[in-house]
Coordinates of C-alpha atoms and ligand atoms in Angstrom, one line a residue:
X1272 CA -17.0 29.8 69.4
X1273 CA -15.2 33.1 69.9
X1274 CA -14.8 33.2 66.2
X1275 CA -18.4 34.1 65.4
X1276 CA -18.0 37.4 67.2
X1277 CA -14.9 38.3 65.1
X1278 CA -16.5 37.9 61.8
X1279 CA -18.4 40.9 60.3
X1280 CA -21.9 40.5 58.7
X1281 CA -22.3 36.9 59.7
X1282 CA -25.7 35.4 58.7
X1283 CA -27.9 34.9 61.8
X1284 CA -28.5 31.3 61.0
X1285 CA -24.8 30.8 60.8
X1286 CA -24.3 32.3 64.2
X1287 CA -26.7 29.7 65.5
X1288 CA -24.7 26.9 63.9
X1289 CA -21.4 28.1 65.4
X1290 CA -22.7 29.0 68.9
X1291 CA -24.7 25.9 69.8
X1292 CA -23.6 22.3 70.0
X1293 CA -24.9 20.7 66.8
X1294 CA -26.8 17.4 67.1
X1295 CA -27.1 14.6 64.7
X1296 CA -30.2 13.8 62.6
X1297 CA -31.7 10.4 63.2
X1298 CA -35.2 9.5 62.2
X1299 CA -36.2 13.1 61.7
X1300 CA -35.0 14.1 65.2
X1301 CA -32.0 16.1 66.2
X1302 CA -30.4 14.0 68.9
X1303 CA -27.2 13.8 70.9
X1304 CA -24.7 11.0 70.6
X1305 CA -25.6 7.9 72.5
X1306 CA -22.2 8.4 74.3
X1307 CA -23.0 12.1 75.0
X1308 CA -19.6 12.9 73.4
X1309 CA -19.0 15.9 71.2
X1310 CA -16.1 16.9 69.0
X1311 CA -14.8 20.3 67.8
X1312 CA -14.7 21.5 64.3
X1313 CA -12.2 24.3 63.6
X1314 CA -11.9 27.4 61.6
X1315 CA -8.8 26.7 59.5
X1316 CA -8.1 30.4 59.0
X1317 CA -7.4 30.8 62.7
X1318 CA -7.1 27.3 64.1
X1319 CA -9.8 28.2 66.7
X1320 CA -12.7 26.1 67.6
X1321 CA -15.7 27.0 65.4
X1322 CA -18.4 24.7 66.8
X1323 CA -19.0 21.6 68.8
X1324 CA -20.8 18.7 67.2
X1325 CA -22.3 15.5 68.5
X1326 CA -19.8 12.7 68.0
X1327 CA -21.5 9.7 66.3
X1328 CA -20.1 6.2 66.9
X1329 CA -21.2 2.6 66.3
X1330 CA -24.4 2.9 68.4
X1331 CA -25.5 6.0 66.6
X1332 CA -24.8 4.5 63.3
X1333 CA -26.9 1.5 64.3
X1334 CA -29.8 3.7 65.4
X1335 CA -29.5 5.6 62.1
X1336 CA -29.4 2.4 60.0
X1337 CA -32.5 1.1 61.8
X1338 CA -34.3 4.3 61.0
X1339 CA -33.2 4.1 57.4
X1340 CA -34.3 0.5 57.1
X1341 CA -37.7 1.2 58.6
X1342 CA -38.2 4.2 56.2
X1343 CA -37.1 2.0 53.3
X1344 CA -39.3 -1.0 54.1
X1345 CA -42.5 0.3 55.5
X1346 CA -42.5 4.1 55.8
X1347 CA -44.4 6.6 53.6
X1348 CA -41.3 6.9 51.4
X1349 CA -41.7 3.3 50.2
X1350 CA -45.2 4.1 49.0
X1351 CA -44.5 7.5 47.5
X1352 CA -44.9 7.9 43.8
X1353 CA -41.8 8.8 41.7
X1354 CA -43.4 12.2 40.9
X1355 CA -43.9 13.0 44.6
X1356 CA -40.3 11.9 45.3
X1357 CA -39.1 14.1 42.5
X1358 CA -41.0 17.1 43.8
X1359 CA -39.4 16.8 47.2
X1360 CA -35.9 16.6 45.7
X1361 CA -36.7 19.7 43.6
X1362 CA -37.9 21.5 46.7
X1363 CA -34.6 20.7 48.4
X1364 CA -32.7 22.3 45.5
X1365 CA -34.9 25.4 45.8
X1366 CA -34.3 25.6 49.6
X1367 CA -30.5 25.4 49.0
X1368 CA -30.8 28.3 46.6
X1369 CA -32.9 30.2 49.2
X1370 CA -30.2 29.6 51.9
X1371 CA -27.3 30.3 49.5
X1372 CA -25.6 32.9 51.7
X1373 CA -25.9 30.8 54.9
X1374 CA -24.4 27.8 53.2
X1375 CA -21.6 29.8 51.6
X1376 CA -20.7 31.3 55.0
X1377 CA -20.7 27.8 56.7
X1378 CA -18.5 26.4 54.0
X1379 CA -16.1 29.3 54.2
X1380 CA -15.9 29.1 58.0
X1381 CA -15.6 25.3 58.3
X1382 CA -13.5 24.5 55.3
X1383 CA -11.6 27.8 54.8
X1384 CA -12.6 28.4 51.1
X1385 CA -13.3 32.0 50.0
X1386 CA -16.8 33.0 50.6
X1387 CA -17.0 34.5 47.1
X1388 CA -16.1 31.1 45.6
X1389 CA -18.6 29.2 47.8
X1390 CA -21.3 31.6 46.6
X1391 CA -20.8 30.9 42.9
X1392 CA -19.5 27.3 43.0
X1393 CA -20.3 25.0 45.9
X1394 CA -23.8 26.2 46.7
X1395 CA -25.3 26.8 43.3
X1396 CA -23.8 23.5 42.0
X1397 CA -25.3 21.7 45.0
X1398 CA -28.8 23.1 44.2
X1399 CA -28.4 22.3 40.5
X1400 CA -27.5 18.8 41.4
X1401 CA -30.7 18.2 43.3
X1402 CA -32.7 19.9 40.5
X1403 CA -31.1 17.5 38.0
X1404 CA -31.9 14.4 40.0
X1405 CA -35.4 15.5 40.8
X1406 CA -36.0 14.9 37.0
X1407 CA -34.6 11.4 37.2
X1408 CA -37.0 10.2 39.9
X1409 CA -39.7 9.7 37.2
X1410 CA -37.4 8.1 34.6
X1411 CA -35.9 5.0 36.2
X1412 CA -36.9 2.5 33.6
X1413 CA -36.4 -1.2 32.7
X1414 CA -36.6 -3.0 29.4
X1415 CA -38.8 -5.6 27.7
X1416 CA -36.5 -8.4 26.6
X1417 CA -37.3 -10.8 23.7
X1418 CA -35.9 -14.2 24.8
X1419 CA -33.5 -15.6 22.3
X1420 CA -34.3 -19.3 22.7
X1421 CA -38.1 -19.3 23.0
X1422 CA -40.8 -18.9 20.4
X1423 CA -42.3 -15.4 20.2
X1424 CA -45.0 -14.7 22.8
X1425 CA -44.2 -17.8 24.8
X1426 CA -42.9 -15.6 27.6
X1427 CA -43.1 -12.0 28.6
X1428 CA -39.7 -11.0 30.0
X1429 CA -38.9 -7.5 31.4
X1430 CA -36.5 -5.8 33.7
X1431 CA -37.3 -3.4 36.5
X1432 CA -34.8 -1.2 38.4
X1433 CA -35.4 -1.2 42.1
X1434 CA -33.7 0.9 44.8
X1435 CA -30.7 -0.9 46.2
X1436 CA -32.0 -0.2 49.8
X1437 CA -30.2 1.4 52.8
X1438 CA -27.1 3.3 51.6
X1439 CA -24.2 4.4 53.8
X1440 CA -22.5 7.5 52.3
X1441 CA -19.1 8.8 53.6
X1442 CA -17.9 12.1 52.2
X1443 CA -14.8 14.3 52.5
X1444 CA -14.2 17.9 53.5
X1445 CA -13.0 19.5 50.2
X1446 CA -16.5 20.4 49.0
X1447 CA -18.7 19.5 52.0
X1448 CA -22.1 20.5 50.8
X1449 CA -21.5 19.5 47.1
X1450 CA -20.2 16.1 48.0
X1451 CA -23.4 15.6 50.1
X1452 CA -25.5 16.6 47.1
X1453 CA -23.6 14.3 44.7
X1454 CA -24.3 11.4 47.0
X1455 CA -27.8 12.2 48.1
X1456 CA -29.3 13.3 44.7
X1457 CA -29.2 9.8 43.0
X1458 CA -29.9 7.9 46.2
X1459 CA -33.2 9.9 46.7
X1460 CA -34.1 9.8 43.0
X1461 CA -33.9 6.0 43.0
X1462 CA -35.9 5.7 46.3
X1463 CA -33.1 4.5 48.6
X1464 CA -32.7 5.7 52.2
X1465 CA -29.5 7.1 53.6
X1466 CA -27.1 7.3 56.5
X1467 CA -24.7 10.1 55.6
X1468 CA -21.4 10.6 57.5
X1469 CA -19.8 14.0 56.8
X1470 CA -16.1 14.5 57.3
X1471 CA -15.0 15.3 60.8
X1472 CA -13.3 18.5 59.6
X1473 CA -16.4 20.0 58.0
X1474 CA -19.7 18.6 59.4
X1475 CA -21.7 21.9 59.6
X1476 CA -23.2 22.3 56.1
X1477 CA -24.4 18.7 56.0
X1478 CA -26.2 19.3 59.3
X1479 CA -27.7 22.5 57.9
X1480 CA -28.8 20.5 54.9
X1481 CA -30.4 18.0 57.2
X1482 CA -32.7 20.8 58.5
X1483 CA -33.7 21.7 55.0
X1484 CA -34.4 18.0 54.2
X1485 CA -36.8 18.0 57.1
X1486 CA -38.3 21.3 56.0
X1487 CA -38.7 20.1 52.4
X1488 CA -40.9 17.3 53.8
X1489 CA -38.9 14.1 53.3
X1490 CA -40.3 11.5 55.7
X1491 CA -38.4 10.7 58.9
X1492 CA -35.6 8.3 58.5
X1493 CA -35.1 8.8 54.7
X1494 CA -31.9 10.8 55.3
X1495 CA -30.0 10.4 58.6
X1496 CA -26.9 12.4 59.2
X1497 CA -24.3 11.1 61.7
X1498 CA -21.2 13.3 62.1
X1499 CA -18.1 11.6 63.6
X1500 CA -14.7 10.3 62.9
X1501 CA -13.7 7.9 60.1
X1502 CA -12.2 5.2 62.3
X1503 CA -15.3 5.0 64.4
X1504 CA -18.5 6.2 62.8
X1505 CA -17.3 5.8 59.2
X1506 CA -15.9 2.3 59.9
X1507 CA -19.1 1.2 61.6
X1508 CA -21.2 2.4 58.7
X1509 CA -19.0 0.7 56.1
X1510 CA -19.1 -2.6 58.0
X1511 CA -22.8 -2.5 59.1
X1512 CA -24.5 -5.8 58.2
X1513 CA -27.8 -4.1 57.4
X1514 CA -26.4 -1.5 54.9
X1515 CA -26.9 -2.6 51.3
X1516 CA -24.4 -0.2 49.7
X1517 CA -21.6 2.1 50.7
X1518 CA -20.6 5.1 48.6
X1519 CA -17.3 6.7 49.6
X1520 CA -15.3 9.7 48.5
X1521 CA -11.8 10.2 50.0
X1522 CA -8.3 8.8 50.0
X1523 CA -7.4 5.7 48.1
X1524 CA -6.0 4.3 51.4
X1525 CA -9.3 4.5 53.1
X1526 CA -11.0 3.3 49.9
X1527 CA -9.2 0.0 50.5
X1528 CA -10.5 -0.2 54.1
X1529 CA -14.0 0.5 52.9
X1530 CA -13.8 -2.5 50.5
X1531 CA -12.6 -4.7 53.3
X1532 CA -15.3 -3.5 55.7
X1533 CA -17.9 -4.1 53.0
X1534 CA -16.8 -7.7 52.5
X1535 CA -18.7 -8.9 55.6
X1536 CA -22.2 -8.7 54.0
X1537 CA -20.9 -8.1 50.5
X1538 CA -22.6 -4.8 50.3
X1539 CA -22.2 -2.9 47.0
X1540 CA -19.4 -0.4 46.9
X1541 CA -18.7 2.7 44.9
X1542 CA -15.6 4.7 45.4
X1543 CA -14.3 8.1 44.2
X1544 CA -10.7 8.3 45.3
X1545 CA -7.5 10.2 44.7
X1546 CA -5.8 11.4 41.6
X1547 CA -2.6 12.8 40.2
X1548 CA -4.1 14.2 37.1
X1549 CA -1.9 15.0 34.0
X1550 CA -2.5 18.3 32.3
X1551 CA -0.8 18.4 28.9
X1552 CA 0.0 21.7 27.0
X1553 CA 1.1 21.2 23.4
X1554 CA 3.1 23.9 21.6
X1555 CA 0.3 24.6 19.2
X1556 CA -2.1 25.4 22.1
X1557 CA -3.7 28.8 22.6
X1558 CA -1.1 29.7 25.2
X1559 CA -3.1 32.7 26.5
X1560 CA -6.0 30.4 27.4
X1561 CA -3.8 27.5 28.5
X1562 CA -1.8 29.5 31.1
X1563 CA -4.8 30.7 33.3
X1564 CA -6.5 27.3 32.5
X1565 CA -3.5 25.3 33.9
X1566 CA -3.2 27.7 36.9
X1567 CA -6.8 27.3 37.8
X1568 CA -6.6 23.5 37.2
X1569 CA -4.2 23.3 40.2
X1570 CA -5.0 26.3 42.3
X1571 CA -8.8 26.1 42.4
X1572 CA -10.0 25.1 45.9
X1573 CA -6.3 25.4 47.0
X1574 CA -5.5 22.2 45.1
X1575 CA -7.8 20.3 47.3
X1576 CA -9.5 18.6 44.4
X1577 CA -9.3 15.0 43.6
X1578 CA -9.0 15.9 39.9
X1579 CA -6.5 18.8 40.4
X1580 CA -4.2 19.1 37.4
X1581 CA -1.1 18.5 39.5
X1582 CA 1.2 17.1 36.8
X1583 CA 1.7 19.7 34.2
X1584 CA 3.4 18.5 31.0
X1585 CA 4.4 21.3 28.7
X1586 CA 6.0 20.9 25.2
X1587 CA 9.6 22.2 25.4
X1588 CA 9.3 25.1 22.9
X1589 CA 6.6 26.8 25.1
X1590 CA 7.8 25.5 28.5
X1591 CA 9.5 28.7 29.8
X1592 CA 6.6 30.9 28.6
X1593 CA 4.0 28.7 30.2
X1594 CA 5.8 28.3 33.5
X1595 CA 6.5 32.0 33.7
X1596 CA 2.9 32.7 33.0
X1597 CA 1.6 30.3 35.7
X1598 CA 4.1 31.7 38.2
X1599 CA 2.8 35.2 37.5
X1600 CA -0.8 33.9 38.0
X1601 CA 0.3 32.3 41.3
X1602 CA 1.8 35.5 42.5
X1603 CA -1.4 37.4 41.8
X1604 CA -3.5 34.9 43.9
X1605 CA -4.5 36.6 47.2
X1606 CA -4.1 34.1 49.9
X1607 CA -6.3 35.3 52.8
X1608 CA -9.0 34.1 55.1
X1609 CA -12.1 33.1 53.2
X1610 CA -14.3 35.9 54.6
X1611 CA -12.0 38.6 53.3
X1612 CA -13.6 39.9 50.1
X1613 CA -10.2 40.0 48.4
X1614 CA -9.4 36.3 49.2
X1615 CA -8.8 34.1 46.1
X1616 CA -7.4 31.3 48.2
X1617 CA -8.0 30.5 51.8
X1618 CA -6.2 28.2 54.2
X1619 CA -5.9 24.4 53.8
X1620 CA -8.6 22.6 55.7
X1621 CA -6.6 21.4 58.7
X1622 CA -3.3 21.4 60.5
X1623 CA -2.9 17.8 59.3
X1624 CA -3.3 18.8 55.7
X1625 CA -0.9 21.7 56.2
X1626 CA 1.7 19.4 57.6
X1627 CA 1.1 16.9 54.8
X1628 CA 1.5 19.5 52.0
X1629 CA 4.5 21.1 53.6
X1630 CA 6.0 17.6 54.0
X1631 CA 5.7 17.1 50.2
X1632 CA 7.3 20.5 49.6
X1633 CA 10.2 19.7 51.8
X1634 CA 10.7 16.2 50.3
X1635 CA 10.6 17.6 46.8
X1636 CA 13.1 20.4 47.5
X1637 CA 15.4 17.9 49.3
X1638 CA 15.3 15.7 46.2
X1639 CA 16.3 18.5 43.9
X1640 CA 13.1 20.2 42.9
X1641 CA 13.1 23.9 42.6
X1642 CA 10.1 26.2 43.5
X1643 CA 9.8 29.0 40.9
X1644 CA 7.1 30.5 43.2
X1645 CA 5.8 29.7 46.6
X1646 CA 7.3 26.6 48.2
X1647 CA 6.3 27.1 51.8
X1648 CA 3.6 27.9 54.4
X1649 CA 2.3 31.5 54.5
X1650 CA 2.4 33.2 57.9
X1651 CA 2.2 31.3 61.2
X1652 CA -1.5 31.6 62.0
X1653 CA -4.1 29.4 60.2
X1654 CA -3.2 26.8 57.6
X1655 CA -2.2 28.9 54.6
X1656 CA 0.2 27.7 51.9
X1657 CA 1.7 29.7 49.1
X1658 CA 0.6 28.7 45.6
X1659 CA 3.6 26.8 44.3
X1660 CA 5.2 25.8 41.0
X1661 CA 7.9 23.2 41.1
X1662 CA 10.3 22.4 38.3
X1663 CA 13.3 20.1 38.1
X1664 CA 11.3 17.1 39.3
X1665 CA 11.5 13.6 38.0
X1666 CA 9.2 10.5 37.8
X1667 CA 10.8 9.0 40.9
X1668 CA 10.0 11.9 43.2
X1669 CA 7.1 11.7 45.6
X1670 CA 5.9 15.2 44.4
X1671 CA 5.5 13.8 40.9
X1672 CA 3.9 10.5 41.9
X1673 CA 1.7 11.1 44.9
X1674 CA -1.4 13.1 45.5
X1675 CA -0.3 16.3 47.3
X1676 CA -3.8 17.8 47.7
X1677 CA -2.5 21.3 48.0
X1678 CA -1.7 24.3 45.7
X1679 CA 1.4 22.6 44.3
X1680 CA 2.0 21.8 40.6
X1681 CA 5.0 20.1 39.1
X1682 CA 5.8 21.5 35.7
X1683 CA 7.5 19.0 33.4
X1684 CA 8.9 19.7 29.9
X1685 CA 8.6 17.2 27.1
X1686 CA 10.1 17.1 23.6
X1687 CA 8.5 14.1 22.0
X1688 CA 4.7 14.4 21.7
X1689 CA 4.5 10.7 20.8
X1690 CA 5.7 9.8 24.3
X1691 CA 3.3 12.1 26.2
X1692 CA 0.4 9.7 26.5
X1693 CA 2.6 7.0 28.1
X1694 CA 4.0 9.6 30.5
X1695 CA 0.5 11.0 31.3
X1696 CA -0.7 7.4 31.9
X1697 CA 2.3 6.5 34.2
X1698 CA 0.4 6.7 37.4
X1699 CA -1.6 4.4 39.7
X1700 CA -4.4 6.9 39.4
X1701 CA -6.8 7.6 36.5
X1702 CA -9.3 10.2 37.5
X1703 CA -8.9 13.1 35.1
X1704 CA -6.7 14.7 32.5
X1705 CA -6.4 17.9 30.5
X1706 CA -5.1 18.5 26.9
X1707 CA -4.5 21.9 25.4
X1708 CA -4.0 22.1 21.6
X1709 CA -5.7 23.8 18.6
X1710 CA -5.3 20.6 16.6
X1711 CA -8.6 18.8 16.8
X1712 CA -7.2 15.5 15.6
X1713 CA -4.4 15.5 18.2
X1714 CA -6.8 16.5 20.9
X1715 CA -9.2 13.6 20.3
X1716 CA -6.6 11.0 19.6
X1717 CA -4.8 11.9 22.9
X1718 CA -8.1 11.9 24.7
X1719 CA -8.9 8.5 23.4
X1720 CA -5.6 7.1 24.7
X1721 CA -5.6 8.6 28.2
X1722 CA -6.6 6.2 30.9
X1723 CA -8.8 8.7 32.8
X1724 CA -12.4 9.0 33.8
X1725 CA -12.7 12.6 32.5
X1726 CA -10.6 14.3 29.8
X1727 CA -10.9 18.1 29.5
X1728 CA -9.9 19.6 26.1
X1729 CA -8.9 23.3 26.2
X1730 CA -10.7 23.6 29.5
X1731 CA -10.4 22.1 33.0
X1732 CA -12.6 21.5 36.1
X1733 CA -15.8 21.8 34.1
X1734 CA -18.4 19.9 36.1
X1735 CA -22.0 19.3 35.4
X1736 CA -24.6 17.2 37.1
X1737 CA -25.3 15.5 33.8
X1738 CA -21.7 14.6 33.1
X1739 CA -20.4 11.3 34.7
X1740 CA -17.3 11.6 36.9
X1741 CA -15.1 8.9 38.4
X1742 CA -11.9 7.0 38.1
X1743 CA -10.0 4.4 36.1
X1744 CA -7.4 2.4 38.0
X1745 CA -6.9 3.3 41.7
X1746 CA -9.1 6.4 41.4
X1747 CA -12.2 4.5 42.1
X1748 CA -15.1 2.2 41.3
X1749 CA -18.2 3.4 39.5
X1750 CA -19.3 6.8 38.3
X1751 CA -21.0 9.7 40.0
X1752 CA -23.5 12.0 38.3
X1753 CA -25.2 11.8 34.9
X1754 CA -27.5 8.8 34.5
X1755 CA -24.5 6.5 35.0
X1756 CA -24.7 6.8 38.8
X1757 CA -28.3 5.6 38.9
X1758 CA -26.9 2.1 38.2
X1759 CA -25.0 2.3 41.4
X1760 CA -28.2 2.9 43.4
X1761 CA -30.4 0.3 41.8
X1762 CA -30.7 -3.4 41.4
X1763 CA -32.0 -4.9 38.2
X1764 CA -34.8 -7.5 38.5
X1765 CA -35.6 -9.7 35.6
X1766 CA -39.2 -10.9 35.5
X1767 CA -40.1 -13.7 33.2
X1768 CA -43.8 -14.8 32.8
X1769 CA -45.0 -17.8 30.8
X1770 CA -47.9 -16.7 28.5
Ligands
NAI283 P1 -9.9 10.3 54.4 O1 -10.0 9.3 53.2 O2 -9.4 9.8 55.7 O3 -11.4 10.9 54.7 C1 -12.5 10.9 53.9 C2 -13.7 10.5 54.7 O4 -13.5 9.1 55.1 C3 -14.0 11.2 55.9 O5 -15.4 11.3 56.1 C4 -13.4 10.3 57.0 O6 -14.1 10.5 58.3 C5 -13.8 8.9 56.4 N1 -12.9 7.8 56.9 C6 -11.6 7.9 57.3 N2 -11.2 6.7 57.7 C7 -12.3 5.8 57.6 C8 -12.5 4.4 57.8 N3 -11.5 3.7 58.3 N4 -13.7 3.9 57.5 C9 -14.7 4.7 57.0 N5 -14.6 6.0 56.8 C10 -13.4 6.6 57.1 O7 -9.1 11.5 53.9 P2 -8.3 12.6 54.8 O8 -7.5 11.9 55.8 O9 -9.2 13.6 55.2 O10 -7.3 13.2 53.7 C11 -6.1 12.5 53.3 C12 -5.9 12.5 51.9 O11 -6.9 11.9 51.2 C13 -5.8 13.9 51.3 O12 -4.5 14.5 51.4 C14 -6.1 13.6 49.8 O13 -5.0 13.2 49.2 C15 -7.1 12.5 49.9 N6 -8.5 13.0 49.8 C16 -9.1 12.8 48.6 C17 -10.4 13.3 48.4 C18 -11.1 13.2 47.1 O14 -12.0 14.0 46.8 N7 -11.0 12.1 46.4 C19 -11.1 14.1 49.5 C20 -10.4 14.1 50.7 C21 -9.1 13.6 50.8
MG284 MG1 -13.6 22.8 60.2

């Protein structure tokens, strides 16, 4: 809590968040944990306690699920018109825009990301996400279906899409507010009710969002927010017998646990998991665009992106030029605490992630990889890591196979373009991929063969609420965003009437 005093020009609402113990949101009320316990969230730039937060556990999850069930079955939400629902969601988007600075500061303090990045990325994208799903509330349609084996007009058959029910949503810490928006937007548009569990590392912006959800006028119990740890609150939510669906974003390892926990009542599951995304630069690419593009593909958000372009494949003829260019970009990145106006990259989110990323660097270097730039922690206070470019890696090394989730790219030369698709696809993951070339035929034929949920051509990390996102293979089940996600939040009912 000492941190608040050290930071200049802190928003007054933010001071409140970091100076008082934050409660959870259940049935429209801010309440303490049933156990009375709290946990600390830290400022990763300093390692100091930022705020204390009510620690939800099984009993709190149970209270929240009961509230969500009542709101779903018999509350005003269940009788609300789609248009009214859409207006509330739009209003929430507006309120986020209005509180942009407050959210940006909370994200920067709790997660470590540069304030200037949160201001132009995390917060406006979250508002845009709600605005987009506000429009969908009035467009959830079914079909009329002509039966194939019956005479015309013997039956009237149609489908309706109904909300799946009470949804448990478990989100990570890399984009705390945006991940809450990705999850809540489609759930609210379809008429579901929610119990959201933010990540224990970054619970503050979700709790702030909870206040705006109440201010927007959502009925009590429609959105409940229960901060707490994964093994306790998260596991209880995933296993709860009265939850109809669980939506999870996080590690593939925990994704497997979610599936197991969901098996008890066979709740629906959607998963957005890890990645080890290939980013391929062909020799005929616009190299001046590909270099900063590939640097930002890995260094954006400190590499803490599930879709980070962490395996960089570069055609041999341009390999040295590209690697040199990316190393120069890496050297220019100012790694400083997020509130520093010059900061391009803040600390990693936690000591655990610092140790994890440094462990990857050590293992890579021990196995013969060489860091052209970076390769180690920066300083000894806070969880800063130097942007790193590794070369001399091979397909057996952990650094080339596993998700590092830090600012570390492995640059790999290739000489035979006909082999590049197989190499790019040689991963248990399939979340995203990038291709850089001026040859339109090559670009689209490579894109067609990549086993990835998103392929970026001559760009990277372009996100939009309208564009589906999710993974092939072990990168997940289902898609977020676009109209695709609406399927994850609805059941289809076929109605057949004899005429
Ligand atoms: P994690 O998968 O443990 O955490 C993500 C969320 O799941 C958090 O809200 C956490 O409380 C919850 N959780 C953890 N264990 C759970 C359980 N047994 N049941 C229900 N919920 C549970 O990820 P963590 O430990 O924070 O990061 C580890 C690695 O995971 C990272 O290094 C990165 O590789 C990957 N990761 C991927 C993300 C993505 O966007 N796909 C986001 C965060 C992490
Ligand atoms: Mg924190």
